[in-house]
């Protein structure tokens, strides 16, 4: 199975900050990497697919980059509604696997 | 509006069975593969199973293969997960998710609200 490792596991940030979350795959997954946002008690919500493609309707302050084994989710100018947990997920191999999540908290 | 609504969760004893359902609306159900993903505090998000649009191809995580069966009824726009020989480690929130493929890359683009399964005596 491909292991997905996110860092950090949690971070504290203020409104307006720029936040960067990293996801590393245990083997190359090309661009087969998706990012999700999850708020407490809710289902995950797709933000970015194929490493860097922003889903329609997702604010442009979100961006994704990377290929191979190293990927990044960046949130420019963090907004109050962005405080949530973020997960990466690979779709290169079965079983599909997720990172352990990065919780973005208010400083 | 695309919607997925799970049902069927609950409390079951170890070794017991449960069938989850996921009612889909707002899209051509038979045209899309579907999946079950579960989430627990100790294992995080875990892919469980997937099924092709026609139902002819099914896929399972090693942890559930032989105990769980995914199926779909395209005439009822409903996805199912039959769970047998349940174990404590199957305790989780179970989400159904719609799969979309683009340029050979798959994504879970719509999720249901989840249904809780608790396996305990």
Tab-separated table of C-alpha atoms in Angstrom:
chain	number	residue	atom	x	y	z
A	1	UNK	CA	0.000	0.000	0.000
A	2	UNK	CA	1.143	3.563	-0.657
A	3	UNK	CA	1.607	5.452	2.599
A	4	UNK	CA	0.710	9.131	2.659
A	5	UNK	CA	2.393	11.265	5.309
A	6	UNK	CA	1.255	14.799	6.038
A	7	UNK	CA	3.099	17.474	7.942
A	8	UNK	CA	2.519	19.108	10.228
A	9	UNK	CA	-0.207	17.158	12.046
A	10	UNK	CA	-1.570	20.437	13.350
A	11	UNK	CA	-0.792	24.113	13.170
A	12	UNK	CA	-2.021	27.330	14.684
A	13	UNK	CA	-2.460	30.331	12.442
A	14	UNK	CA	-4.164	33.705	12.369
A	15	UNK	CA	-6.665	35.104	9.919
A	16	UNK	CA	-4.724	36.508	6.991
A	17	UNK	CA	-1.759	34.152	7.370
A	18	UNK	CA	-0.364	32.013	4.593
A	19	UNK	CA	-0.471	28.320	5.460
A	20	UNK	CA	1.425	25.475	3.796
A	21	UNK	CA	0.671	21.783	4.316
A	22	UNK	CA	2.921	19.064	2.925
A	23	UNK	CA	1.998	15.548	1.816
A	24	UNK	CA	4.584	12.915	0.971
A	25	UNK	CA	3.875	9.603	-0.739
A	26	UNK	CA	5.914	6.484	-0.007
A	27	UNK	CA	6.398	5.988	-3.766
A	28	UNK	CA	5.882	8.067	-6.868
A	29	UNK	CA	2.208	8.738	-7.619
A	30	UNK	CA	2.690	11.127	-10.546
A	31	UNK	CA	-0.103	13.734	-10.235
A	32	UNK	CA	-2.674	11.364	-8.681
A	33	UNK	CA	-3.165	13.409	-5.544
A	34	UNK	CA	-6.321	15.039	-4.176
A	35	UNK	CA	-6.875	17.396	-1.244
A	36	UNK	CA	-9.958	17.481	0.976
A	37	UNK	CA	-11.209	19.779	3.721
A	38	UNK	CA	-13.217	18.422	6.636
A	39	UNK	CA	-15.021	20.336	9.349
A	40	UNK	CA	-16.160	18.708	12.616
A	41	UNK	CA	-19.137	16.407	12.165
A	42	UNK	CA	-19.147	16.853	8.398
A	43	UNK	CA	-18.001	14.806	5.433
A	44	UNK	CA	-14.747	15.603	3.655
A	45	UNK	CA	-15.099	18.082	0.811
A	46	UNK	CA	-12.934	17.928	-2.313
A	47	UNK	CA	-10.824	21.054	-2.837
A	48	UNK	CA	-8.099	20.156	-5.324
A	49	UNK	CA	-7.731	17.224	-7.702
A	50	UNK	CA	-4.836	15.947	-9.774
A	51	UNK	CA	-2.384	17.800	-7.511
A	52	UNK	CA	-3.117	21.325	-8.685
A	53	UNK	CA	-6.616	21.592	-10.162
A	54	UNK	CA	-8.947	23.704	-8.071
A	55	UNK	CA	-12.485	22.385	-7.970
A	56	UNK	CA	-15.054	24.816	-9.360
A	57	UNK	CA	-16.390	27.020	-6.569
A	58	UNK	CA	-13.364	26.636	-4.295
A	59	UNK	CA	-11.818	30.017	-3.425
A	60	UNK	CA	-8.668	30.913	-5.341
A	61	UNK	CA	-6.725	31.388	-2.092
A	62	UNK	CA	-6.367	27.584	-2.141
A	63	UNK	CA	-3.691	26.129	-4.379
A	64	UNK	CA	-1.907	22.825	-4.806
A	65	UNK	CA	1.398	21.842	-6.310
A	66	UNK	CA	3.777	18.943	-6.631
A	67	UNK	CA	4.269	15.679	-8.448
A	68	UNK	CA	5.928	12.346	-7.842
A	69	UNK	CA	6.218	11.982	-4.083
A	70	UNK	CA	6.016	15.530	-2.711
A	71	UNK	CA	2.927	17.719	-2.725
A	72	UNK	CA	1.854	20.978	-1.122
A	73	UNK	CA	-1.453	22.600	-0.260
A	74	UNK	CA	-1.220	26.347	0.256
A	75	UNK	CA	-3.879	28.635	1.682
A	76	UNK	CA	-3.165	32.301	1.037
A	77	UNK	CA	-4.741	34.785	3.430
A	78	UNK	CA	-6.436	32.309	5.771
A	79	UNK	CA	-10.103	33.057	6.388
A	80	UNK	CA	-12.235	32.117	9.433
A	81	UNK	CA	-14.073	29.465	7.433
A	82	UNK	CA	-10.773	27.741	6.559
A	83	UNK	CA	-10.172	26.462	10.069
A	84	UNK	CA	-10.631	22.738	9.514
A	85	UNK	CA	-8.712	19.507	8.958
A	86	UNK	CA	-7.111	18.876	5.574
A	87	UNK	CA	-6.368	15.475	4.070
A	88	UNK	CA	-4.409	14.369	1.048
A	89	UNK	CA	-5.359	11.188	-0.830
A	90	UNK	CA	-3.642	9.219	-3.570
A	91	UNK	CA	-5.499	7.616	-6.443
A	92	UNK	CA	-2.480	6.066	-8.169
A	93	UNK	CA	-2.929	2.591	-6.713
A	94	UNK	CA	-5.577	0.494	-5.035
A	95	UNK	CA	-6.121	0.650	-2.132
A	96	UNK	CA	-6.629	4.390	-2.222
A	97	UNK	CA	-4.978	5.840	0.854
A	98	UNK	CA	-5.278	9.062	2.806
A	99	UNK	CA	-2.894	11.133	4.851
A	100	UNK	CA	-3.516	11.325	8.577
A	101	UNK	CA	-4.751	14.901	8.332
A	102	UNK	CA	-3.536	18.376	9.261
A	103	UNK	CA	-5.683	20.323	11.686
A	104	UNK	CA	-5.571	24.088	11.116
A	105	UNK	CA	-6.508	25.874	14.330
A	106	UNK	CA	-6.976	29.497	15.278
A	107	UNK	CA	-4.012	31.089	16.999
B	1	UNK	CA	-28.129	19.223	-6.682
B	2	UNK	CA	-26.000	16.109	-6.314
B	3	UNK	CA	-26.786	14.368	-3.025
B	4	UNK	CA	-25.848	11.147	-1.276
B	5	UNK	CA	-27.737	9.998	1.816
B	6	UNK	CA	-26.503	7.038	3.862
B	7	UNK	CA	-28.608	4.963	6.217
B	8	UNK	CA	-28.458	1.667	8.056
B	9	UNK	CA	-25.810	2.320	10.661
B	10	UNK	CA	-26.208	1.362	14.291
B	11	UNK	CA	-24.965	-0.757	17.161
B	12	UNK	CA	-24.203	-4.392	16.410
B	13	UNK	CA	-22.489	-7.151	18.382
B	14	UNK	CA	-19.174	-8.612	17.245
B	15	UNK	CA	-19.812	-11.269	14.624
B	16	UNK	CA	-23.053	-9.616	13.595
B	17	UNK	CA	-24.194	-8.162	10.285
B	18	UNK	CA	-25.410	-4.818	9.025
B	19	UNK	CA	-26.381	-3.444	5.616
B	20	UNK	CA	-25.687	0.152	4.745
B	21	UNK	CA	-27.538	1.985	1.991
B	22	UNK	CA	-26.682	5.153	0.114
B	23	UNK	CA	-29.443	6.875	-1.845
B	24	UNK	CA	-28.169	9.014	-4.700
B	25	UNK	CA	-29.867	11.899	-6.472
B	26	UNK	CA	-29.033	14.741	-8.826
B	27	UNK	CA	-26.858	12.791	-11.274
B	28	UNK	CA	-26.999	9.793	-13.608
B	29	UNK	CA	-26.194	7.188	-10.988
B	30	UNK	CA	-25.378	4.333	-13.364
B	31	UNK	CA	-22.711	6.402	-15.122
B	32	UNK	CA	-20.475	6.706	-12.078
B	33	UNK	CA	-18.414	4.365	-9.970
B	34	UNK	CA	-19.135	4.615	-6.267
B	35	UNK	CA	-17.176	3.911	-3.134
B	36	UNK	CA	-17.396	3.445	0.615
B	37	UNK	CA	-14.862	5.181	2.857
B	38	UNK	CA	-14.814	4.917	6.632
B	39	UNK	CA	-13.346	7.130	9.320
B	40	UNK	CA	-12.351	6.324	12.863
B	41	UNK	CA	-10.220	8.192	15.409
B	42	UNK	CA	-7.617	5.403	15.455
B	43	UNK	CA	-7.268	4.733	11.713
B	44	UNK	CA	-8.356	8.028	10.156
B	45	UNK	CA	-9.877	7.922	6.685
B	46	UNK	CA	-9.782	4.436	5.203
B	47	UNK	CA	-10.977	3.386	1.753
B	48	UNK	CA	-13.214	0.319	2.104
B	49	UNK	CA	-14.629	-0.663	-1.260
B	50	UNK	CA	-15.583	0.543	-4.735
B	51	UNK	CA	-17.877	-0.572	-7.533
B	52	UNK	CA	-18.081	0.320	-11.205
B	53	UNK	CA	-21.090	2.059	-12.693
B	54	UNK	CA	-22.526	-1.150	-14.087
B	55	UNK	CA	-21.772	-3.070	-10.906
B	56	UNK	CA	-19.679	-5.551	-12.831
B	57	UNK	CA	-16.400	-4.711	-11.123
B	58	UNK	CA	-15.869	-4.530	-7.389
B	59	UNK	CA	-12.829	-3.751	-5.265
B	60	UNK	CA	-12.117	-4.221	-1.569
B	61	UNK	CA	-9.583	-3.282	1.061
B	62	UNK	CA	-7.745	-6.303	2.449
B	63	UNK	CA	-9.214	-5.565	5.885
B	64	UNK	CA	-12.777	-6.240	4.712
B	65	UNK	CA	-12.379	-8.616	1.766
B	66	UNK	CA	-14.446	-11.755	2.324
B	67	UNK	CA	-16.613	-10.086	4.982
B	68	UNK	CA	-18.083	-7.052	3.192
B	69	UNK	CA	-19.941	-6.974	-0.127
B	70	UNK	CA	-20.554	-3.839	-2.147
B	71	UNK	CA	-23.439	-3.749	-4.608
B	72	UNK	CA	-25.717	-1.302	-6.340
B	73	UNK	CA	-29.227	-1.138	-7.757
B	74	UNK	CA	-29.143	1.340	-10.618
B	75	UNK	CA	-32.926	1.182	-10.999
B	76	UNK	CA	-33.218	2.534	-7.439
B	77	UNK	CA	-30.156	4.839	-7.552
B	78	UNK	CA	-28.886	3.121	-4.435
B	79	UNK	CA	-25.508	1.820	-3.295
B	80	UNK	CA	-25.185	-0.863	-0.633
B	81	UNK	CA	-22.576	-2.288	1.699
B	82	UNK	CA	-23.364	-5.641	3.275
B	83	UNK	CA	-21.151	-6.082	6.314
B	84	UNK	CA	-20.827	-9.545	7.883
B	85	UNK	CA	-18.638	-10.960	10.649
B	86	UNK	CA	-18.255	-7.500	12.085
B	87	UNK	CA	-15.345	-6.764	14.406
B	88	UNK	CA	-14.681	-4.027	16.932
B	89	UNK	CA	-12.157	-2.499	14.528
B	90	UNK	CA	-14.935	-1.947	11.966
B	91	UNK	CA	-16.402	0.711	14.266
B	92	UNK	CA	-16.365	3.944	12.280
B	93	UNK	CA	-18.397	6.515	10.421
B	94	UNK	CA	-19.085	5.114	6.956
B	95	UNK	CA	-19.335	7.523	4.039
B	96	UNK	CA	-20.450	6.758	0.537
B	97	UNK	CA	-18.748	8.772	-2.154
B	98	UNK	CA	-19.208	9.367	-5.865
B	99	UNK	CA	-16.143	8.775	-8.006
B	100	UNK	CA	-15.148	10.899	-10.961
B	101	UNK	CA	-12.315	10.158	-13.377
B	102	UNK	CA	-10.533	12.819	-15.350
B	103	UNK	CA	-7.339	12.241	-17.314
B	104	UNK	CA	-7.137	8.817	-15.676
B	105	UNK	CA	-7.086	10.327	-12.195
B	106	UNK	CA	-9.881	9.387	-9.824
B	107	UNK	CA	-11.327	11.590	-7.133
B	108	UNK	CA	-14.073	11.340	-4.501
B	109	UNK	CA	-15.992	14.393	-5.635
B	110	UNK	CA	-19.223	14.077	-3.654
B	111	UNK	CA	-19.650	12.565	-0.191
B	112	UNK	CA	-22.662	11.631	1.882
B	113	UNK	CA	-23.064	12.841	5.449
B	114	UNK	CA	-21.996	9.487	6.897
B	115	UNK	CA	-23.607	6.821	9.062
B	116	UNK	CA	-22.136	5.555	12.322
B	117	UNK	CA	-21.441	1.853	12.812
B	118	UNK	CA	-20.546	0.679	16.308
B	119	UNK	CA	-19.457	-2.900	16.896
B	120	UNK	CA	-19.597	-3.696	20.583
B	121	UNK	CA	-21.021	-6.230	23.017
